[in-house]
Coordinates of C-alpha atoms and ligand atoms in Angstrom, one line a residue:
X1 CA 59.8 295.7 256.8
X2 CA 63.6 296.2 255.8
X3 CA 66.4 294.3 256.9
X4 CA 69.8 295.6 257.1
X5 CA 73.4 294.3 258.5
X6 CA 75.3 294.7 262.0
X7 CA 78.0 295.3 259.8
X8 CA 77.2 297.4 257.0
X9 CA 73.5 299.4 257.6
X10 CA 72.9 300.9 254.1
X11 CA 72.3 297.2 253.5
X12 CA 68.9 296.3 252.8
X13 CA 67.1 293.1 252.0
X14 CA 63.7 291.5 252.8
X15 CA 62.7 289.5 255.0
X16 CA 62.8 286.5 252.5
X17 CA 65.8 287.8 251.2
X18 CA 67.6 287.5 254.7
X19 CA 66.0 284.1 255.4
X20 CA 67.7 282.5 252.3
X21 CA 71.0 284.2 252.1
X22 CA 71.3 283.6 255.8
X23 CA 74.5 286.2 256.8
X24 CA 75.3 288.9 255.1
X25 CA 77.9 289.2 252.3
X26 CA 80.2 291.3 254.3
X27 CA 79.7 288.9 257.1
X28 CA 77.3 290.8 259.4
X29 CA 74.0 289.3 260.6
X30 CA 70.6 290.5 259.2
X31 CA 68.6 292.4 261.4
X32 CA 65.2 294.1 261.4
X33 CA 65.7 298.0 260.7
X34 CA 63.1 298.9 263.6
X35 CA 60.8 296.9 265.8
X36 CA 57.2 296.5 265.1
X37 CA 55.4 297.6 268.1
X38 CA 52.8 294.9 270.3
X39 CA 50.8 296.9 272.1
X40 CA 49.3 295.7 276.0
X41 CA 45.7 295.5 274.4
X42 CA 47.1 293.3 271.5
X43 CA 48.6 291.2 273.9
X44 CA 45.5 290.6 276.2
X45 CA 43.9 289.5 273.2
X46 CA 46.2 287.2 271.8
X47 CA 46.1 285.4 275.3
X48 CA 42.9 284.2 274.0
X49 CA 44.3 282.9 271.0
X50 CA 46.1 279.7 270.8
X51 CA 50.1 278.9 270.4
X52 CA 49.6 278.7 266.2
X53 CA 47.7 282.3 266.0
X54 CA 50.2 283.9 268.3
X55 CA 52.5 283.1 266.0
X56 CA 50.9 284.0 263.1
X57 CA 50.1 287.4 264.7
X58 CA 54.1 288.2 265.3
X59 CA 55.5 286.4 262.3
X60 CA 53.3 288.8 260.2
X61 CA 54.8 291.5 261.5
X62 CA 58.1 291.0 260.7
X63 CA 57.5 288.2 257.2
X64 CA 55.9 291.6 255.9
X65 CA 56.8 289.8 252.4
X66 CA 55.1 286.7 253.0
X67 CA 51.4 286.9 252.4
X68 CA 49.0 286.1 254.8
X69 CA 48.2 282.5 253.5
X70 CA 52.1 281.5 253.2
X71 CA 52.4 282.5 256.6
X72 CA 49.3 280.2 257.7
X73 CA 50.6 277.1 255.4
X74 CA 54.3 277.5 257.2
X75 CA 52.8 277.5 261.0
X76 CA 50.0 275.1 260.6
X77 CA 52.5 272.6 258.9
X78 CA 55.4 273.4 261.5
X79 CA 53.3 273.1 264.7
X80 CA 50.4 270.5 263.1
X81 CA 48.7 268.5 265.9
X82 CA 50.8 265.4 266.9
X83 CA 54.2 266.9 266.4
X84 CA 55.1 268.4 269.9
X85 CA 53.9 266.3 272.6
X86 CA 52.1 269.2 274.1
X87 CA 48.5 270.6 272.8
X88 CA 50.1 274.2 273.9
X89 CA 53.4 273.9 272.1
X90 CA 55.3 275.8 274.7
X91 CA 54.2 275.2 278.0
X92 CA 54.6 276.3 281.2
X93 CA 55.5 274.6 284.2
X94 CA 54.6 276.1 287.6
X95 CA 58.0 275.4 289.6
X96 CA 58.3 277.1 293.3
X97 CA 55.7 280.2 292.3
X98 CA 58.2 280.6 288.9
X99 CA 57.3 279.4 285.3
X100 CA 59.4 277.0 283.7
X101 CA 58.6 277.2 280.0
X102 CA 59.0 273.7 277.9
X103 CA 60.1 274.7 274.9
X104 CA 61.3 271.0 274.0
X105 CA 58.0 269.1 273.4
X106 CA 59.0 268.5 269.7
X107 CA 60.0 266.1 267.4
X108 CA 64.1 265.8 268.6
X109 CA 63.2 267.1 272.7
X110 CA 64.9 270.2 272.7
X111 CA 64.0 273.8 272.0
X112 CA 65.4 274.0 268.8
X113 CA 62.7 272.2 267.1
X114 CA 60.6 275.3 268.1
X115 CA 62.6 277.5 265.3
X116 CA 63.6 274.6 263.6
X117 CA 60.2 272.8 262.6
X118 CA 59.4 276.1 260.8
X119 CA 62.4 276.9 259.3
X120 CA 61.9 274.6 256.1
X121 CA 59.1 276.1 255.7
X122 CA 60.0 279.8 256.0
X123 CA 62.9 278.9 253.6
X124 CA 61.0 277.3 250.9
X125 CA 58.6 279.9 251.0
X126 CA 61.5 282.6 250.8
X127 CA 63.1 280.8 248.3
X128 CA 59.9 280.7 245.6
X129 CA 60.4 284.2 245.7
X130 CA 64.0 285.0 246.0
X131 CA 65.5 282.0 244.5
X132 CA 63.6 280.1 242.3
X133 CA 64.5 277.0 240.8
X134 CA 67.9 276.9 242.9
X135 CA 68.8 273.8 245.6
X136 CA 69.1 275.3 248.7
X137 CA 72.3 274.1 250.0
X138 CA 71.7 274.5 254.0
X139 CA 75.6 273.8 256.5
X140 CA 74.7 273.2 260.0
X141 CA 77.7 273.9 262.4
X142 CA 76.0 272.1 265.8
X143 CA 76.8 271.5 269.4
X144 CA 74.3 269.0 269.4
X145 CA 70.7 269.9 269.1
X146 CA 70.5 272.2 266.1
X147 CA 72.1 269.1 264.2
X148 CA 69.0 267.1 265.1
X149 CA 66.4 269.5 264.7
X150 CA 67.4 270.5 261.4
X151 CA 68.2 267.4 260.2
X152 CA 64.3 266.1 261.0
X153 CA 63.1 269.7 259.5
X154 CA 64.8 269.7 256.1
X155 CA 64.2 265.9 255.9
X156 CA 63.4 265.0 252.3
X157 CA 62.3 268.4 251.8
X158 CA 62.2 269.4 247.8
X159 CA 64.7 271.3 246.6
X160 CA 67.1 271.2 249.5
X161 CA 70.0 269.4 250.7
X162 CA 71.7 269.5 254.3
X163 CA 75.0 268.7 256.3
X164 CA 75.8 268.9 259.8
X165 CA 78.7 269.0 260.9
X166 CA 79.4 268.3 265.0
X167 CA 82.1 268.5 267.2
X168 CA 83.2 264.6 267.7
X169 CA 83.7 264.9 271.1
X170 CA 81.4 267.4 272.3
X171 CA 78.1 266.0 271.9
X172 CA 76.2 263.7 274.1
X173 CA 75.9 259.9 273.5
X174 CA 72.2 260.4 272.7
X175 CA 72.8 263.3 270.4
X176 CA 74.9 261.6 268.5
X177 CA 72.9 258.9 268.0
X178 CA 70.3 260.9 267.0
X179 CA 72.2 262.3 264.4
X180 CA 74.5 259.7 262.7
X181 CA 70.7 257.5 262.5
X182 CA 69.2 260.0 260.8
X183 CA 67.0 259.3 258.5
X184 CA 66.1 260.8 255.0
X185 CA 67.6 261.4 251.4
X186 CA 68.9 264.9 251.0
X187 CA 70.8 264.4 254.8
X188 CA 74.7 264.2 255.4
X189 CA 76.1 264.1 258.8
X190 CA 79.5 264.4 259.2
X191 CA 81.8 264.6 262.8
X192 CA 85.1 267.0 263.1
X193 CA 88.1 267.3 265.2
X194 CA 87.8 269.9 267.5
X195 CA 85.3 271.6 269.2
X196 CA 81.8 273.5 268.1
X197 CA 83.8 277.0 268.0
X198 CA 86.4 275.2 264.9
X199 CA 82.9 274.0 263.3
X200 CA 81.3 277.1 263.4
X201 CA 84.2 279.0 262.3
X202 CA 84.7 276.2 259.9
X203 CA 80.9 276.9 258.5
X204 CA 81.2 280.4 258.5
X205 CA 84.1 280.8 256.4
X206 CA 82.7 278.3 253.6
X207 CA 79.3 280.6 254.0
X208 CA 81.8 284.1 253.0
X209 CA 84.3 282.1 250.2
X210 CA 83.0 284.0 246.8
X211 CA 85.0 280.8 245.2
X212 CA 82.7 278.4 246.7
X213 CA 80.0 280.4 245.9
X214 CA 80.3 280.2 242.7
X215 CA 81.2 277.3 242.2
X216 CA 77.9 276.5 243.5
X217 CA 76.2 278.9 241.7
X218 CA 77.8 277.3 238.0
X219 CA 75.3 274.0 239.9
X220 CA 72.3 275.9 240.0
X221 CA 72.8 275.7 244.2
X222 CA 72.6 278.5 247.0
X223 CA 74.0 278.3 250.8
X224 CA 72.1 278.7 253.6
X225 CA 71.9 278.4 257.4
X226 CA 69.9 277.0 259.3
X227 CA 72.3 278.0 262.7
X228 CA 71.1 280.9 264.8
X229 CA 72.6 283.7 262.8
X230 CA 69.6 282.8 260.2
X231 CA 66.7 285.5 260.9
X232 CA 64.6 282.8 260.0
X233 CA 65.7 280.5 263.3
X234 CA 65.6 283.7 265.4
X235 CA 61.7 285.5 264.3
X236 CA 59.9 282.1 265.5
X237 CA 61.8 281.9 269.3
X238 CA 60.4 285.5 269.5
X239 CA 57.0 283.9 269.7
X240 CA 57.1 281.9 272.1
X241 CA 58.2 284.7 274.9
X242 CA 55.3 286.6 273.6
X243 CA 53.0 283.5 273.8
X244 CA 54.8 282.7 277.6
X245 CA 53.3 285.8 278.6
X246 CA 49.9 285.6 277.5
X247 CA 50.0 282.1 278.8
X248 CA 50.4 284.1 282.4
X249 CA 47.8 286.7 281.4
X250 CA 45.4 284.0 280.7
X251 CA 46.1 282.1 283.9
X252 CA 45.7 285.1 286.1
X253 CA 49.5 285.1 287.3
X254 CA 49.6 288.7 285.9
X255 CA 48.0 291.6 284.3
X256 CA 49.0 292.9 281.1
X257 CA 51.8 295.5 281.9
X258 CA 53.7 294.0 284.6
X259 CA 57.0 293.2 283.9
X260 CA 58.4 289.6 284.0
X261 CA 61.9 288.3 284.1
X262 CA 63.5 285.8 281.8
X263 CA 65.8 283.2 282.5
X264 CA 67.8 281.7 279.5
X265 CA 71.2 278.9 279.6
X266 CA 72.8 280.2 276.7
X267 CA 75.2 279.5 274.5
X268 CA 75.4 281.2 271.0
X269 CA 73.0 283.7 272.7
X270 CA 70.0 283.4 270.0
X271 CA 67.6 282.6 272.3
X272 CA 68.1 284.9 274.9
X273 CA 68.5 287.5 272.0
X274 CA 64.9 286.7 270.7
X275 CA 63.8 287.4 274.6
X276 CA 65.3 290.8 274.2
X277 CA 64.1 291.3 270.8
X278 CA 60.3 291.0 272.5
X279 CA 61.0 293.4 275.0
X280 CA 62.2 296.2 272.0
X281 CA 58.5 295.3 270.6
X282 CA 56.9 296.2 273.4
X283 CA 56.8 293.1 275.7
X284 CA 57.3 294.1 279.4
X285 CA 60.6 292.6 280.7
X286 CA 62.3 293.7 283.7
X287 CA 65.8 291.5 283.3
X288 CA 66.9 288.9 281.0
X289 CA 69.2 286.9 283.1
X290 CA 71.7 285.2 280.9
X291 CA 73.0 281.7 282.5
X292 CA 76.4 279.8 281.6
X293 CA 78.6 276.9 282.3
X294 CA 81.9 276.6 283.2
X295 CA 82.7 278.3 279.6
X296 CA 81.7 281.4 281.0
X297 CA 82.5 284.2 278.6
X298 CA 79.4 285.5 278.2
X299 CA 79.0 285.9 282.2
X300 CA 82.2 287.8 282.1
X301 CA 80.9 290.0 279.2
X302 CA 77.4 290.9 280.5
X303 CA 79.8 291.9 284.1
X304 CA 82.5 293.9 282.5
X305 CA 81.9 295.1 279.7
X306 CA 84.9 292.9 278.2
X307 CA 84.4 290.2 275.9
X308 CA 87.6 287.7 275.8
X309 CA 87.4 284.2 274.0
X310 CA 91.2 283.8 274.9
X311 CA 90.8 281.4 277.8
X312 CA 90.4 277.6 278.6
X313 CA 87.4 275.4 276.2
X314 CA 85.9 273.4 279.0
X315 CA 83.7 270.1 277.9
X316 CA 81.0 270.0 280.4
X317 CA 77.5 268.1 281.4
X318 CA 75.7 271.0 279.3
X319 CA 77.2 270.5 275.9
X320 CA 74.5 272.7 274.2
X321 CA 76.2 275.9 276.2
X322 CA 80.0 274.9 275.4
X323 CA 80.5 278.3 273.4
X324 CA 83.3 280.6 273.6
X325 CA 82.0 282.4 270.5
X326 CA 78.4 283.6 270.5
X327 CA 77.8 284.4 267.1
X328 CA 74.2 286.0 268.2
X329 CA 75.8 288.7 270.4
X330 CA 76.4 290.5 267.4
X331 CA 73.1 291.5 267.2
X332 CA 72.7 292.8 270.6
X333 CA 75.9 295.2 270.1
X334 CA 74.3 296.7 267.4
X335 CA 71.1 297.6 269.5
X336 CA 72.9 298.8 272.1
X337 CA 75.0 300.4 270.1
X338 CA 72.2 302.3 268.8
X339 CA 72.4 300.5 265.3
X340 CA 76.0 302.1 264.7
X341 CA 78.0 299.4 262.9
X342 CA 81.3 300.9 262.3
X343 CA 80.9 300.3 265.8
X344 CA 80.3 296.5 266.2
X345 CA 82.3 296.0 262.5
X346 CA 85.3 297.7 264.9
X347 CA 85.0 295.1 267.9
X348 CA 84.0 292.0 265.3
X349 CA 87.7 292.4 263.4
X350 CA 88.6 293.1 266.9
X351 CA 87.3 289.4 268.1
X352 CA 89.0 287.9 264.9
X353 CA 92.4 289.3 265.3
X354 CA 93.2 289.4 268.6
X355 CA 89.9 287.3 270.4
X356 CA 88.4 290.3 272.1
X357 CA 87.0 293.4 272.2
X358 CA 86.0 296.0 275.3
X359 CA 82.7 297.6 274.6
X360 CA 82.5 301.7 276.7
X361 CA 81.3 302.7 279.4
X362 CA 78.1 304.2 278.7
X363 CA 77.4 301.1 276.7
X364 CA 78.1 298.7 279.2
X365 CA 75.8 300.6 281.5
X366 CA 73.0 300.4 279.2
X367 CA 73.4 296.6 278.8
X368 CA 73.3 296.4 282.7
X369 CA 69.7 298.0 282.5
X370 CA 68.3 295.2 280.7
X371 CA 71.1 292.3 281.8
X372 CA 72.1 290.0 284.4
X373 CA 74.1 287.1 284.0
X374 CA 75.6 284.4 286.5
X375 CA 77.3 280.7 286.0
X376 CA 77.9 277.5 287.7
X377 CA 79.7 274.3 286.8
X378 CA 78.8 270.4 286.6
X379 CA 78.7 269.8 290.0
X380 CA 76.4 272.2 290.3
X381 CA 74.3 271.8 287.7
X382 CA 74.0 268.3 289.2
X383 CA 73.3 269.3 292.9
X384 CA 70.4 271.6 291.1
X385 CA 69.1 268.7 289.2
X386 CA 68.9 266.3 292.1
X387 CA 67.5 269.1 294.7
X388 CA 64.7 269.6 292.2
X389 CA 63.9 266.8 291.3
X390 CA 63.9 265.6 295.8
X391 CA 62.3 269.0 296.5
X392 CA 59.9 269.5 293.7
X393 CA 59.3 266.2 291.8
X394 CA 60.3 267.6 288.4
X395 CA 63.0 266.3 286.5
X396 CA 65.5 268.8 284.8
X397 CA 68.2 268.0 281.9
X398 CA 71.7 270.0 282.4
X399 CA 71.3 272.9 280.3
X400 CA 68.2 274.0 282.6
X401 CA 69.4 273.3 285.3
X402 CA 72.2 276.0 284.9
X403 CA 69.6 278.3 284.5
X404 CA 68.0 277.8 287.1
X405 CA 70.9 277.7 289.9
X406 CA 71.8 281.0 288.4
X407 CA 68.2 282.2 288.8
X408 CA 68.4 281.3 292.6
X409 CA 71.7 283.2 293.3
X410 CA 70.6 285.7 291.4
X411 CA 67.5 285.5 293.7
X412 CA 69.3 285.7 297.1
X413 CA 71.7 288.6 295.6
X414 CA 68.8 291.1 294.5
X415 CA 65.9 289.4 295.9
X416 CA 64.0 290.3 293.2
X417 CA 60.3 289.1 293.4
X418 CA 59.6 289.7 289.4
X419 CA 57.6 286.5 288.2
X420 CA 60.3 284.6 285.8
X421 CA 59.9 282.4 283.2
X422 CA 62.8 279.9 282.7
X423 CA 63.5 278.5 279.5
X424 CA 63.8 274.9 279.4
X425 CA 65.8 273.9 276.9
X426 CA 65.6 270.1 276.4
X427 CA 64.5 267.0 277.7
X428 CA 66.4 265.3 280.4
X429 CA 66.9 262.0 278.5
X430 CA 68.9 263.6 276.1
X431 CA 71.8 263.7 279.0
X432 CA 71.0 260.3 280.5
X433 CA 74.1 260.1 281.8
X434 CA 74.3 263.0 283.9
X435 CA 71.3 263.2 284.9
X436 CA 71.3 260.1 286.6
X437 CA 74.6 260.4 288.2
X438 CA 72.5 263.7 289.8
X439 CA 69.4 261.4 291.1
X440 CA 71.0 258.6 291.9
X441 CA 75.1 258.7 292.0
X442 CA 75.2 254.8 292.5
X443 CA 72.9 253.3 290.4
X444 CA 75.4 251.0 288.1
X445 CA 74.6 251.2 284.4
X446 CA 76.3 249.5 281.4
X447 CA 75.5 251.9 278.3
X448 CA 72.9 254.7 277.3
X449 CA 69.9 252.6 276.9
X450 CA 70.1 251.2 280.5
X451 CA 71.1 254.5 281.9
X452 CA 67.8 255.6 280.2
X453 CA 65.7 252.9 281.4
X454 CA 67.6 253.4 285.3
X455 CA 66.1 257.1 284.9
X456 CA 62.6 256.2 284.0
X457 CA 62.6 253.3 287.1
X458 CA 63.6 255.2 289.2
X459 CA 62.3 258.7 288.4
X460 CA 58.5 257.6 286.8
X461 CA 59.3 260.1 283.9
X462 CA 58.5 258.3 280.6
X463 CA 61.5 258.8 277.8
X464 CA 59.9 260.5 275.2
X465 CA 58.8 257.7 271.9
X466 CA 61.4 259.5 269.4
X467 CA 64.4 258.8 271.6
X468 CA 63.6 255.5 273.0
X469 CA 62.6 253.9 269.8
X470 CA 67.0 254.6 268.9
X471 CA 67.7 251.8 271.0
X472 CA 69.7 248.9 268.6
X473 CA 69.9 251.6 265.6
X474 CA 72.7 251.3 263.5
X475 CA 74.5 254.4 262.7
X476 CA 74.1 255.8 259.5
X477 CA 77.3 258.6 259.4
X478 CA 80.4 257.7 260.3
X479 CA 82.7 260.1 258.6
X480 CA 85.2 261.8 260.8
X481 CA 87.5 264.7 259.0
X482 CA 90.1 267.4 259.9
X483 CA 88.9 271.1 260.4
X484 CA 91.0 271.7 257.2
X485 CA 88.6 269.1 255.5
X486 CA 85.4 270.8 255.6
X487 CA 85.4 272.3 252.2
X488 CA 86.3 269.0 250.8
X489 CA 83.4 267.2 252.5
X490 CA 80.8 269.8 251.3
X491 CA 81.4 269.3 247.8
X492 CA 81.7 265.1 248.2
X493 CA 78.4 265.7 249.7
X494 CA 77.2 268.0 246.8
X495 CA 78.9 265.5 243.8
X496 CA 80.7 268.7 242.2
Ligands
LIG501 C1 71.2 275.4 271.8 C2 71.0 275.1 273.2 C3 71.2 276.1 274.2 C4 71.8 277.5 273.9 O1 71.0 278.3 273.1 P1 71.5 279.5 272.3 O2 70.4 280.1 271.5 O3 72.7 279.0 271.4 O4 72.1 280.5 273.3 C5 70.9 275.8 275.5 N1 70.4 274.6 275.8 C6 70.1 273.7 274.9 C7 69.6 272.4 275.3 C8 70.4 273.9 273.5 O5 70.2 272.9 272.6

């Protein structure tokens, strides 16, 4: 299988290729030239398999470079028993007759450690053919939990180096924590001033600089990503949609056929995008329901057909989702653009220059086939968290919780029966603070570690081992630079 670029189709790389050059040099994002197809019989009988051969099964059709024993060694050593705290990887939790999908049982508790735990070993693999003998260099732009999942995947991993760089204001106490502790000898960590948009930016420009790139190429080094435009962090999150619905084959909650919806709070719209990318192979999906905060651009979009960044930044309860850019919709214009990329190159440069772009009519219609979209802000993210967890016993952190207040308006406007997975996207603890204020809005707490340990008396959920155990740690990363700085940093890091 071929990969070309939103921005410039006679483009064409392998998959490997695309994994380790990460965005294209004209600044597009790699995507598959077709989709393989999954057939209904294939997917009754990999809803006898379990989460690891699933993903063996979909990876091989698109890793069509890697050979079949690669492919085993990178998902048997990404999703090895003991790493995610659930045998099923990915499970699914039966909430009011819908399925909320945990795709945060790994090492850092939230879904990126899904794409994230194989990633190294995608790269590596990609590399020994692509790239021999080169470090990979890999910049993380974060909004808090790709930090920390790549950080623990590319941990002392040969050949590489990382450096994350995260929005000093915008992350959560525990994500931070999480990060500046981390652990590991190739790892940097470093904060900037402004918000994830200015590090992403910030990343994406040092990505394109030939300059740069050379000079790291005169050190024997290569950049990568290991952020959502990567087709490497994007091919593994297809899985586990494909594996959520064999999971309700298996269980009897449907046959193979029906359709399902999917519920995704999103942000630089990769995972939502993978969702989308499982319905083009074949997987039946009714409507992908895109949910927002406050920073609700994307709502806007999916409504009107208008994208426009030019509005207020808002810091909210679901830091994960503060996003006025999402780098990942990029992909979706091109398929529904019918792979035409004068098309999305024209509204791209038309984002850059003047922070918008108006997609037409008959494009926005198609969209609307496949799309719904809704929002909601902190109060009510915290009025769902602390009706679910009265009403239901189940505990949800902020970011699902917006998904799943837009699910139930979305409900009550269409009153669409469609079984619906919801994609839970991290682990409550990792928002202590507002999750707490949700269950119990007097409890009075000093600092994170008693907020955590208020949650757990009160609620009887156990804070997962990996995030208790940072209780006392001393912070590793201090650094704080200027957007302007960035460069600067990455070559400090690097010693050239
Ligand atoms: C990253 C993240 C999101 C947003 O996902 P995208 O793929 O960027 O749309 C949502 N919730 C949590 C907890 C996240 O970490």
């Amino acid at each position: 299988m071929e990969y070309s670029s939103t921005r410039n189709k006679s483009v064409k790389v392998t998959a490997s290729q695309a994994i380790v050059k990460g965005i294209s040099d004209e600044g597009g994002l790699f995507v598959p030239a077709e989709f393989p197809e999954i057939t209904l019989d294939k997917l009754n009988e990999l809803s006898t398999f379990g989460y690891k051969d699933r993903a063996k099964y979909v990876l091989s059709l698109y890793l069509t470079d890697f050979t079949k024993e690669e492919l085993d060694y990178c998902v048997e050593g990404a999703y090895a028993d003991g790493k995610f705290s659930s045998k099923e990887i990915a499970p699914l939790y039966n909430l009011k007759g819908n399925f909320v999908q945990e795709l945060w049982r790994g090492p850092t508790c939230a879904f990126k450690d899904m794409a994230l735990q194989l990633l190294p070993y995608l790269l590596t693999v990609s590399a020994s053919k692509s790239a021999k003998d080169k470090k990979i260099v890999i910049l993380v732009a974060t909004s808090g939990d790709t930090g920390k999942a790549a950080l623990e995947g590319f941990k002392d991993v040969k050949n590489t180096q990382i450096l994350v760089f995260y929005p000093n204001d915008g992350v959560s106490p525990m994500q931070k924590l999480q990060m500046t502790t981390q652990e590991g000898e190739n790892v940097s960590v470093c904060a900037i001033k402004g918000n994830f948009d200015d590090a992403q930016s910030g990343v994406k420009s040092i990505f394109t600089n030939k300059e740069i790139a050379e000079k790291l190429m005169e050190n024997n080094m290569q950049f990568s990503s290991a952020n959502s435009i990567n087709w490497g962090r994007l091919v593994p999150q297809i899985v586990y949609y494909i594996s959520a619905y064999c999971d309700l084959i298996k269980n009897g909650n449907i046959k193979a056929g029906d359709k399902i919806n999917i519920v995704v709070p999103t942000g630089n719209f990769g995972n939502i995008l993978a969702a989308y990318y499982a319905k083009q192979m074949g997987l039946p999906v009714n409507k992908f329901i895109c949910a927002s905060n406050k920073n609700n651009v994307l709502t806007d979009f999916i409504k009107t057909g208008e994208y426009d960044k030019n509005r207020k930044f808002y810091t909210t309860s679901s830091p994960s989702m503060d996003i006025l850019i999402s780098s990942n919709l990029e992909r979706l214009l091109y398929e529904i653009f019918e792979k035409n990329d004068e098309a999305v190159k024209n509204c791209m440069s038309s984002l850059s220059e003047n922070g918008k772009y108006i997609i037409p009519k008959e494009v926005h219609e198609k969209l609307l086939e496949d799309f719904d979209a809704g929002c909601c802000d902190d109060t009510q993210t915290l009025e769902t968290i602390k009706s679910t967890y009265e009403k239901e016993d189940y505990l949800l952190d902020t970011h699902t919780a917006v998904a799943v207040k837009v699910y139930d308006e979305y409900v009550e406007k269409t009153g669409d029966k469609t079984p619906t997975v919801i994609a839970s996207t991290a682990n409550p603890y990792k928002f202590s603070k507002s999750v707490l204020s949700a269950i119990a809005p007097d409890e009075k707490v000093e600092d994170e570690f008693d907020t955590v340990d208020a949650i757990s008396r009160i609620s009887g959920v156990e804070c997962p081992t990996q995030l208790a155990t940072l209780k006392g740690k001393k912070p590793r990363f201090t650094q704080i630079c200027e957007k302007s700085e960035m460069t600067e940093v990455v070559f400090n890091m690097l010693g050239i």
